[in-house]
Amino acid sequence: MAIGADFAIAGTIASEFAPRNSRGPLLVVMVTMWSVGAAVAYVVGWAMMSSGHDNWRWMLASSAIPAVLILLLRFGTPESPRWLLSKGRNREAEAVLKQMLGPDATVADLEADTASRTRYTDIFRGAYLRRTIFVSVFWACQLLPIYAITTYEPTILSSFGLADGSDSYLGSVVVQIFFVLGSLSGILVINKGRRTLLLWSFGLSAIPLLCLAALARPAPAVVVVLFAAFGVAAFSSQCLQAIYPSELFPTGVRATANGFATGISRVGAAIGTWGAPVVLDHSTRLAMLLGAVICVIGWGTSYVLAPETSGLTLADASAADADHHPRGRLRSRRDTTSTTPSPAVKEPS
């Protein structure tokens, strides 16, 4: 429950503090740390495997170390200035801005979405329902194959004849390195197009899994290359799990939408985690094929529903009256009904 809440809150706070042009790259770095943590977990787990009869206790206890570190680092974290503005607490918002952006910062540096009152149920109404479905489905389609593969990576590598026993954990660390590189690669393209990145990621993720399903006895080098290709392709768009929910919903329900989508995505993760052993017992190649099918479903959902939000302020991207441009660009209807520039306040770039 605690980790699930953190998924919703951490990304929301990070997005609301970040200026428009750096919001994407900053969230890429945040999501990349999930891959770094997974790689470190494999190393720590491998090192503790020989610690004795109760090694599983030490593995669980070691998780308290990063938890305490993050708790200490988060002491003093200020409230989101956009949320404060939406509640009419302008003085507090300005004080936070000065603390975070410097003494010259004012509330005019933020474009807060305060035009209308929001309710938790808004994410299931009108245009927001479409966005809720999109974010939930694409997120679940990303996590289902990733959780299945990363959780049982040593078993999968062993089934391909790559390594046995504790050596398979070291092989998993090598593959995890490519997952980290894939996550970091999102920085290169995130501001060029959210939709484009998501479509290419799903499409390219399916190819290595299809190859692993089709090859009867691939050479170990081929297995490593294909898993590395999957890792780079799949993890390049992981940042969108934090970016899209933050950009498509207003301040009043941003964390709610993020939390709901996180919950649905964890259903996909649970299916991958609990279903993988059943499928792997039957056939590793079948498991790879099913992973490819999930990627194709994610691609189709994204092609139909994914908007383009790069370059937009949080207020414009999350506007309730925004519709879809034929090429995926999300725009507000007010932009199509008037050619007169609005006196909206400026968001820092």
CSV table of C-alpha atoms in Angstrom, one decimal:
chain,number,residue,atom,x,y,z
A,1,MET,CA,0.0,0.0,0.0
A,2,ALA,CA,2.8,2.4,0.9
A,3,ILE,CA,4.7,1.8,-2.4
A,4,GLY,CA,1.5,2.0,-4.4
A,5,ALA,CA,0.8,5.4,-2.9
A,6,ASP,CA,4.3,6.6,-3.6
A,7,PHE,CA,4.0,5.7,-7.3
A,8,ALA,CA,1.0,8.1,-7.5
A,9,ILE,CA,2.5,10.9,-5.4
A,10,ALA,CA,6.1,11.0,-6.4
A,11,GLY,CA,5.5,11.4,-10.1
A,12,THR,CA,2.8,14.0,-9.5
A,13,ILE,CA,5.0,16.2,-7.2
A,14,ALA,CA,8.0,15.9,-9.6
A,15,SER,CA,5.9,17.0,-12.6
A,16,GLU,CA,4.3,19.9,-10.9
A,17,PHE,CA,7.6,21.3,-9.8
A,18,ALA,CA,9.4,20.9,-13.1
A,19,PRO,CA,9.4,23.7,-15.7
A,20,ARG,CA,7.8,22.7,-19.0
A,21,ASN,CA,10.9,22.1,-21.2
A,22,SER,CA,12.7,20.0,-18.5
A,23,ARG,CA,9.6,18.1,-17.2
A,24,GLY,CA,10.1,15.2,-19.6
A,25,PRO,CA,13.9,14.7,-19.1
A,26,LEU,CA,13.5,15.0,-15.3
A,27,LEU,CA,10.8,12.4,-15.2
A,28,VAL,CA,13.0,10.2,-17.4
A,29,VAL,CA,15.7,10.3,-14.8
A,30,MET,CA,13.2,9.5,-12.0
A,31,VAL,CA,11.8,6.4,-13.9
A,32,THR,CA,15.3,5.3,-14.8
A,33,MET,CA,16.1,4.9,-11.1
A,34,TRP,CA,13.5,2.1,-11.0
A,35,SER,CA,15.7,0.2,-13.4
A,36,VAL,CA,18.8,1.1,-11.5
A,37,GLY,CA,17.1,-0.2,-8.3
A,38,ALA,CA,16.2,-3.5,-10.0
A,39,ALA,CA,19.8,-4.0,-11.1
A,40,VAL,CA,21.1,-3.2,-7.6
A,41,ALA,CA,18.5,-5.6,-6.2
A,42,TYR,CA,19.8,-8.5,-8.3
A,43,VAL,CA,23.4,-7.8,-7.2
A,44,VAL,CA,22.3,-7.6,-3.5
A,45,GLY,CA,20.2,-10.7,-3.8
A,46,TRP,CA,23.0,-12.6,-5.5
A,47,ALA,CA,25.5,-11.5,-2.8
A,48,MET,CA,23.1,-12.6,0.0
A,49,MET,CA,22.3,-16.0,-1.5
A,50,SER,CA,25.2,-17.6,0.4
A,51,SER,CA,24.6,-15.8,3.7
A,52,GLY,CA,23.0,-18.8,5.3
A,53,HIS,CA,19.7,-20.5,6.2
A,54,ASP,CA,17.9,-17.2,6.8
A,55,ASN,CA,19.2,-15.3,3.8
A,56,TRP,CA,15.7,-14.4,2.8
A,57,ARG,CA,15.3,-12.4,6.0
A,58,TRP,CA,18.4,-10.4,5.2
A,59,MET,CA,17.1,-9.8,1.7
A,60,LEU,CA,13.9,-8.4,3.0
A,61,ALA,CA,15.6,-6.4,5.8
A,62,SER,CA,18.0,-4.8,3.3
A,63,SER,CA,15.0,-3.0,1.7
A,64,ALA,CA,14.8,-0.8,4.8
A,65,ILE,CA,18.1,0.9,3.9
A,66,PRO,CA,16.9,2.8,0.8
A,67,ALA,CA,13.5,3.4,2.4
A,68,VAL,CA,15.1,5.2,5.4
A,69,LEU,CA,17.4,7.1,3.1
A,70,ILE,CA,14.5,8.4,1.0
A,71,LEU,CA,12.5,9.2,4.1
A,72,LEU,CA,15.3,11.4,5.3
A,73,LEU,CA,15.8,13.1,2.0
A,74,ARG,CA,12.0,13.9,1.8
A,75,PHE,CA,11.9,15.7,5.1
A,76,GLY,CA,11.2,19.4,4.3
A,77,THR,CA,9.7,18.7,0.8
A,78,PRO,CA,7.4,21.6,0.2
A,79,GLU,CA,3.8,21.4,-1.0
A,80,SER,CA,3.1,21.6,-4.7
A,81,PRO,CA,2.7,25.3,-5.6
A,82,ARG,CA,0.1,24.4,-8.3
A,83,TRP,CA,-2.0,22.6,-5.7
A,84,LEU,CA,-1.6,25.6,-3.3
A,85,LEU,CA,-2.8,27.9,-6.1
A,86,SER,CA,-5.8,25.7,-6.8
A,87,LYS,CA,-6.8,26.0,-3.2
A,88,GLY,CA,-6.4,29.8,-3.2
A,89,ARG,CA,-3.3,29.7,-0.9
A,90,ASN,CA,-1.3,32.1,-3.1
A,91,ARG,CA,1.1,33.4,-0.5
A,92,GLU,CA,2.2,29.9,0.5
A,93,ALA,CA,2.6,29.0,-3.2
A,94,GLU,CA,4.8,32.1,-3.8
A,95,ALA,CA,6.9,31.2,-0.8
A,96,VAL,CA,7.5,27.7,-2.1
A,97,LEU,CA,8.4,29.1,-5.5
A,98,LYS,CA,10.9,31.5,-4.0
A,99,GLN,CA,12.4,28.6,-2.1
A,100,MET,CA,12.6,26.3,-5.1
A,101,LEU,CA,13.3,28.7,-8.0
A,102,GLY,CA,14.9,31.7,-6.4
A,103,PRO,CA,14.0,35.0,-4.8
A,104,ASP,CA,12.6,36.6,-8.0
A,105,ALA,CA,10.1,33.8,-8.6
A,106,THR,CA,6.4,34.7,-8.4
A,107,VAL,CA,3.1,32.9,-8.9
A,108,ALA,CA,3.1,34.4,-12.4
A,109,ASP,CA,5.8,31.9,-13.3
A,110,LEU,CA,3.3,29.1,-13.1
A,111,GLU,CA,0.2,28.4,-15.2
A,112,ALA,CA,-2.1,26.8,-12.7
A,113,ASP,CA,-5.2,25.0,-13.7
A,114,THR,CA,-7.6,26.7,-11.4
A,115,ALA,CA,-10.4,27.4,-13.9
A,116,SER,CA,-12.9,24.9,-12.6
A,117,ARG,CA,-13.5,22.8,-9.5
A,118,THR,CA,-12.6,19.1,-9.9
A,119,ARG,CA,-13.9,15.9,-8.3
A,120,TYR,CA,-12.3,12.5,-7.9
A,121,THR,CA,-15.0,11.0,-10.3
A,122,ASP,CA,-14.0,13.4,-13.1
A,123,ILE,CA,-11.4,10.9,-14.4
A,124,PHE,CA,-14.3,8.7,-15.4
A,125,ARG,CA,-16.3,11.4,-17.2
A,126,GLY,CA,-16.1,13.0,-20.7
A,127,ALA,CA,-12.7,13.5,-22.2
A,128,TYR,CA,-11.0,12.4,-19.1
A,129,LEU,CA,-12.5,8.9,-19.3
A,130,ARG,CA,-10.8,8.4,-22.6
A,131,ARG,CA,-7.5,9.5,-21.1
A,132,THR,CA,-8.0,7.3,-18.1
A,133,ILE,CA,-8.6,4.2,-20.3
A,134,PHE,CA,-5.5,5.1,-22.4
A,135,VAL,CA,-3.1,5.6,-19.5
A,136,SER,CA,-4.3,2.5,-17.7
A,137,VAL,CA,-4.2,0.2,-20.7
A,138,PHE,CA,-0.8,1.3,-22.1
A,139,TRP,CA,0.7,1.2,-18.6
A,140,ALA,CA,-0.6,-2.3,-17.9
A,141,CYS,CA,0.7,-3.5,-21.3
A,142,GLN,CA,4.1,-2.1,-20.5
A,143,LEU,CA,4.3,-3.8,-17.1
A,144,LEU,CA,2.9,-7.2,-17.8
A,145,PRO,CA,5.8,-8.5,-20.0
A,146,ILE,CA,8.4,-6.5,-18.1
A,147,TYR,CA,7.4,-7.9,-14.7
A,148,ALA,CA,7.1,-11.4,-16.1
A,149,ILE,CA,10.6,-11.2,-17.6
A,150,THR,CA,12.5,-9.3,-14.9
A,151,THR,CA,11.0,-11.3,-12.0
A,152,TYR,CA,11.9,-14.7,-13.6
A,153,GLU,CA,14.9,-13.5,-15.6
A,154,PRO,CA,17.3,-16.1,-14.1
A,155,THR,CA,14.8,-18.9,-14.8
A,156,ILE,CA,14.2,-17.7,-18.4
A,157,LEU,CA,18.0,-17.3,-19.1
A,158,SER,CA,18.6,-20.8,-17.7
A,159,SER,CA,15.8,-22.2,-19.9
A,160,PHE,CA,17.7,-20.8,-22.9
A,161,GLY,CA,20.9,-22.5,-21.7
A,162,LEU,CA,22.6,-19.3,-20.8
A,163,ALA,CA,23.5,-20.0,-17.2
A,164,ASP,CA,22.5,-22.1,-14.2
A,165,GLY,CA,22.2,-21.5,-10.5
A,166,SER,CA,23.6,-18.3,-9.1
A,167,ASP,CA,25.4,-17.5,-12.4
A,168,SER,CA,22.0,-16.8,-13.9
A,169,TYR,CA,21.6,-13.9,-11.5
A,170,LEU,CA,24.8,-12.3,-12.9
A,171,GLY,CA,23.4,-12.8,-16.4
A,172,SER,CA,20.3,-11.0,-15.2
A,173,VAL,CA,22.4,-8.1,-14.0
A,174,VAL,CA,24.0,-7.8,-17.4
A,175,VAL,CA,20.5,-7.6,-19.0
A,176,GLN,CA,19.4,-5.1,-16.4
A,177,ILE,CA,22.2,-2.8,-17.5
A,178,PHE,CA,20.5,-2.6,-20.9
A,179,PHE,CA,17.2,-1.8,-19.2
A,180,VAL,CA,18.9,1.1,-17.5
A,181,LEU,CA,20.4,2.3,-20.9
A,182,GLY,CA,16.9,2.0,-22.4
A,183,SER,CA,15.4,4.1,-19.7
A,184,LEU,CA,18.1,6.8,-20.2
A,185,SER,CA,17.6,6.8,-24.0
A,186,GLY,CA,14.2,8.4,-23.4
A,187,ILE,CA,15.9,11.7,-22.6
A,188,LEU,CA,17.0,11.9,-26.3
A,189,VAL,CA,13.5,11.9,-27.8
A,190,ILE,CA,11.0,12.7,-25.0
A,191,ASN,CA,10.7,16.3,-26.0
A,192,LYS,CA,10.4,15.4,-29.7
A,193,GLY,CA,7.2,13.5,-29.2
A,194,ARG,CA,5.5,11.5,-26.4
A,195,ARG,CA,3.2,9.6,-28.8
A,196,THR,CA,6.0,8.8,-31.3
A,197,LEU,CA,8.2,7.4,-28.5
A,198,LEU,CA,5.4,5.2,-27.1
A,199,LEU,CA,4.5,3.7,-30.5
A,200,TRP,CA,8.1,3.0,-31.5
A,201,SER,CA,8.7,1.5,-28.1
A,202,PHE,CA,5.8,-1.0,-28.2
A,203,GLY,CA,6.6,-1.9,-31.8
A,204,LEU,CA,10.3,-2.5,-31.3
A,205,SER,CA,9.6,-4.4,-28.0
A,206,ALA,CA,7.5,-7.0,-29.8
A,207,ILE,CA,10.2,-7.9,-32.4
A,208,PRO,CA,12.9,-9.5,-30.0
A,209,LEU,CA,10.2,-11.4,-28.2
A,210,LEU,CA,8.8,-12.8,-31.5
A,211,CYS,CA,12.3,-13.8,-32.4
A,212,LEU,CA,12.8,-15.6,-29.1
A,213,ALA,CA,9.5,-17.4,-29.6
A,214,ALA,CA,10.4,-18.4,-33.1
A,215,LEU,CA,13.9,-19.7,-32.6
A,216,ALA,CA,14.1,-23.3,-31.3
A,217,ARG,CA,17.7,-23.3,-30.0
A,218,PRO,CA,19.2,-19.8,-30.2
A,219,ALA,CA,22.8,-19.4,-29.4
A,220,PRO,CA,23.6,-17.7,-26.0
A,221,ALA,CA,24.9,-14.6,-27.7
A,222,VAL,CA,21.7,-14.3,-29.7
A,223,VAL,CA,19.6,-14.6,-26.5
A,224,VAL,CA,21.6,-11.8,-24.8
A,225,VAL,CA,21.3,-9.5,-27.9
A,226,LEU,CA,17.6,-10.1,-28.2
A,227,PHE,CA,16.9,-9.5,-24.5
A,228,ALA,CA,19.2,-6.4,-24.6
A,229,ALA,CA,17.2,-5.1,-27.6
A,230,PHE,CA,13.9,-5.7,-25.8
A,231,GLY,CA,15.3,-3.9,-22.7
A,232,VAL,CA,16.3,-0.8,-24.6
A,233,ALA,CA,13.1,-0.7,-26.6
A,234,ALA,CA,10.7,-1.4,-23.8
A,235,PHE,CA,12.3,0.8,-21.2
A,236,SER,CA,12.8,3.8,-23.5
A,237,SER,CA,9.2,4.7,-22.9
A,238,GLN,CA,8.9,3.8,-19.2
A,239,CYS,CA,9.1,7.5,-18.4
A,240,LEU,CA,5.7,8.0,-20.0
A,241,GLN,CA,4.2,6.1,-17.0
A,242,ALA,CA,5.0,9.3,-15.0
A,243,ILE,CA,4.6,11.9,-17.8
A,244,TYR,CA,1.3,11.1,-19.4
A,245,PRO,CA,-0.8,10.9,-16.2
A,246,SER,CA,0.8,14.1,-15.0
A,247,GLU,CA,0.1,16.0,-18.2
A,248,LEU,CA,-3.4,14.7,-19.1
A,249,PHE,CA,-5.2,15.5,-15.8
A,250,PRO,CA,-5.6,18.8,-13.9
A,251,THR,CA,-4.1,19.5,-10.5
A,252,GLY,CA,-7.3,18.6,-8.7
A,253,VAL,CA,-7.4,15.0,-9.9
A,254,ARG,CA,-3.8,14.5,-11.1
A,255,ALA,CA,-2.7,12.3,-8.2
A,256,THR,CA,-6.1,10.5,-8.3
A,257,ALA,CA,-5.7,9.7,-12.0
A,258,ASN,CA,-2.1,8.7,-11.4
A,259,GLY,CA,-3.1,6.4,-8.5
A,260,PHE,CA,-5.9,4.8,-10.5
A,261,ALA,CA,-3.7,4.1,-13.5
A,262,THR,CA,-1.0,2.8,-11.2
A,263,GLY,CA,-3.5,0.4,-9.7
A,264,ILE,CA,-4.6,-0.9,-13.0
A,265,SER,CA,-1.0,-1.2,-14.2
A,266,ARG,CA,-0.3,-3.3,-11.1
A,267,VAL,CA,-3.1,-5.7,-12.1
A,268,GLY,CA,-1.1,-6.2,-15.3
A,269,ALA,CA,2.1,-6.6,-13.2
A,270,ALA,CA,0.3,-9.2,-11.0
A,271,ILE,CA,-0.8,-11.1,-14.1
A,272,GLY,CA,2.7,-11.2,-15.4
A,273,THR,CA,4.2,-12.1,-12.0
A,274,TRP,CA,1.7,-14.9,-11.2
A,275,GLY,CA,1.1,-16.1,-14.7
A,276,ALA,CA,4.6,-16.3,-15.9
A,277,PRO,CA,5.6,-19.5,-13.9
A,278,VAL,CA,2.5,-21.3,-15.2
A,279,VAL,CA,3.4,-20.4,-18.8
A,280,LEU,CA,7.1,-21.0,-18.4
A,281,ASP,CA,6.5,-24.5,-17.0
A,282,HIS,CA,4.7,-25.2,-20.3
A,283,SER,CA,7.0,-23.4,-22.7
A,284,THR,CA,9.4,-20.5,-22.6
A,285,ARG,CA,8.8,-19.8,-26.3
A,286,LEU,CA,5.0,-19.5,-25.6
A,287,ALA,CA,5.8,-17.0,-22.8
A,288,MET,CA,7.8,-14.9,-25.2
A,289,LEU,CA,5.0,-15.1,-27.8
A,290,LEU,CA,2.4,-13.9,-25.3
A,291,GLY,CA,4.7,-11.0,-24.3
A,292,ALA,CA,4.9,-10.0,-27.9
A,293,VAL,CA,1.1,-10.1,-28.2
A,294,ILE,CA,0.8,-7.8,-25.2
A,295,CYS,CA,3.2,-5.3,-26.8
A,296,VAL,CA,1.0,-5.4,-30.0
A,297,ILE,CA,-2.1,-4.7,-27.9
A,298,GLY,CA,-0.3,-1.8,-26.3
A,299,TRP,CA,0.7,-0.4,-29.7
A,300,GLY,CA,-2.8,-0.6,-31.0
A,301,THR,CA,-4.2,1.1,-27.9
A,302,SER,CA,-1.6,3.9,-28.1
A,303,TYR,CA,-2.2,4.4,-31.9
A,304,VAL,CA,-5.9,5.0,-31.3
A,305,LEU,CA,-5.8,6.9,-28.0
A,306,ALA,CA,-2.4,8.4,-27.4
A,307,PRO,CA,-2.3,12.2,-27.7
A,308,GLU,CA,0.8,14.4,-28.3
A,309,THR,CA,1.5,16.6,-25.3
A,310,SER,CA,5.1,17.6,-25.8
A,311,GLY,CA,5.8,21.3,-25.6
A,312,LEU,CA,2.5,22.0,-23.8
A,313,THR,CA,2.1,23.5,-20.4
A,314,LEU,CA,0.4,21.3,-17.7
A,315,ALA,CA,-2.7,23.6,-17.9
A,316,ASP,CA,-3.1,23.3,-21.7
A,317,ALA,CA,-2.3,19.5,-21.8
A,318,SER,CA,-4.8,18.8,-19.0
A,319,ALA,CA,-7.6,21.1,-20.1
A,320,ALA,CA,-11.0,19.5,-20.0
A,321,ASP,CA,-12.0,21.0,-23.4
A,322,ALA,CA,-8.9,19.6,-25.2
A,323,ASP,CA,-9.6,17.4,-28.2
A,324,HIS,CA,-7.4,15.3,-30.5
A,325,HIS,CA,-5.7,16.6,-33.5
A,326,PRO,CA,-5.7,14.0,-36.4
A,327,ARG,CA,-2.0,13.5,-35.9
A,328,GLY,CA,-2.2,13.1,-32.2
A,329,ARG,CA,-1.6,16.7,-31.0
A,330,LEU,CA,-3.7,17.5,-28.0
A,331,ARG,CA,-5.1,21.0,-28.3
A,332,SER,CA,-7.7,23.0,-26.5
A,333,ARG,CA,-10.9,24.0,-28.3
A,334,ARG,CA,-10.3,27.6,-27.2
A,335,ASP,CA,-7.2,27.5,-29.4
A,336,THR,CA,-9.4,26.7,-32.4
A,337,THR,CA,-12.2,29.2,-31.8
A,338,SER,CA,-10.1,32.4,-31.4
A,339,THR,CA,-7.0,33.8,-32.9
A,340,THR,CA,-6.6,36.4,-30.2
A,341,PRO,CA,-3.7,35.6,-27.8
A,342,SER,CA,-4.9,34.9,-24.3
A,343,PRO,CA,-3.4,36.8,-21.4
A,344,ALA,CA,-2.4,33.6,-19.7
A,345,VAL,CA,0.5,33.8,-17.3
A,346,LYS,CA,3.8,32.5,-18.4
A,347,GLU,CA,5.3,29.1,-17.4
A,348,PRO,CA,9.1,29.0,-17.1
A,349,SER,CA,11.0,27.2,-19.8
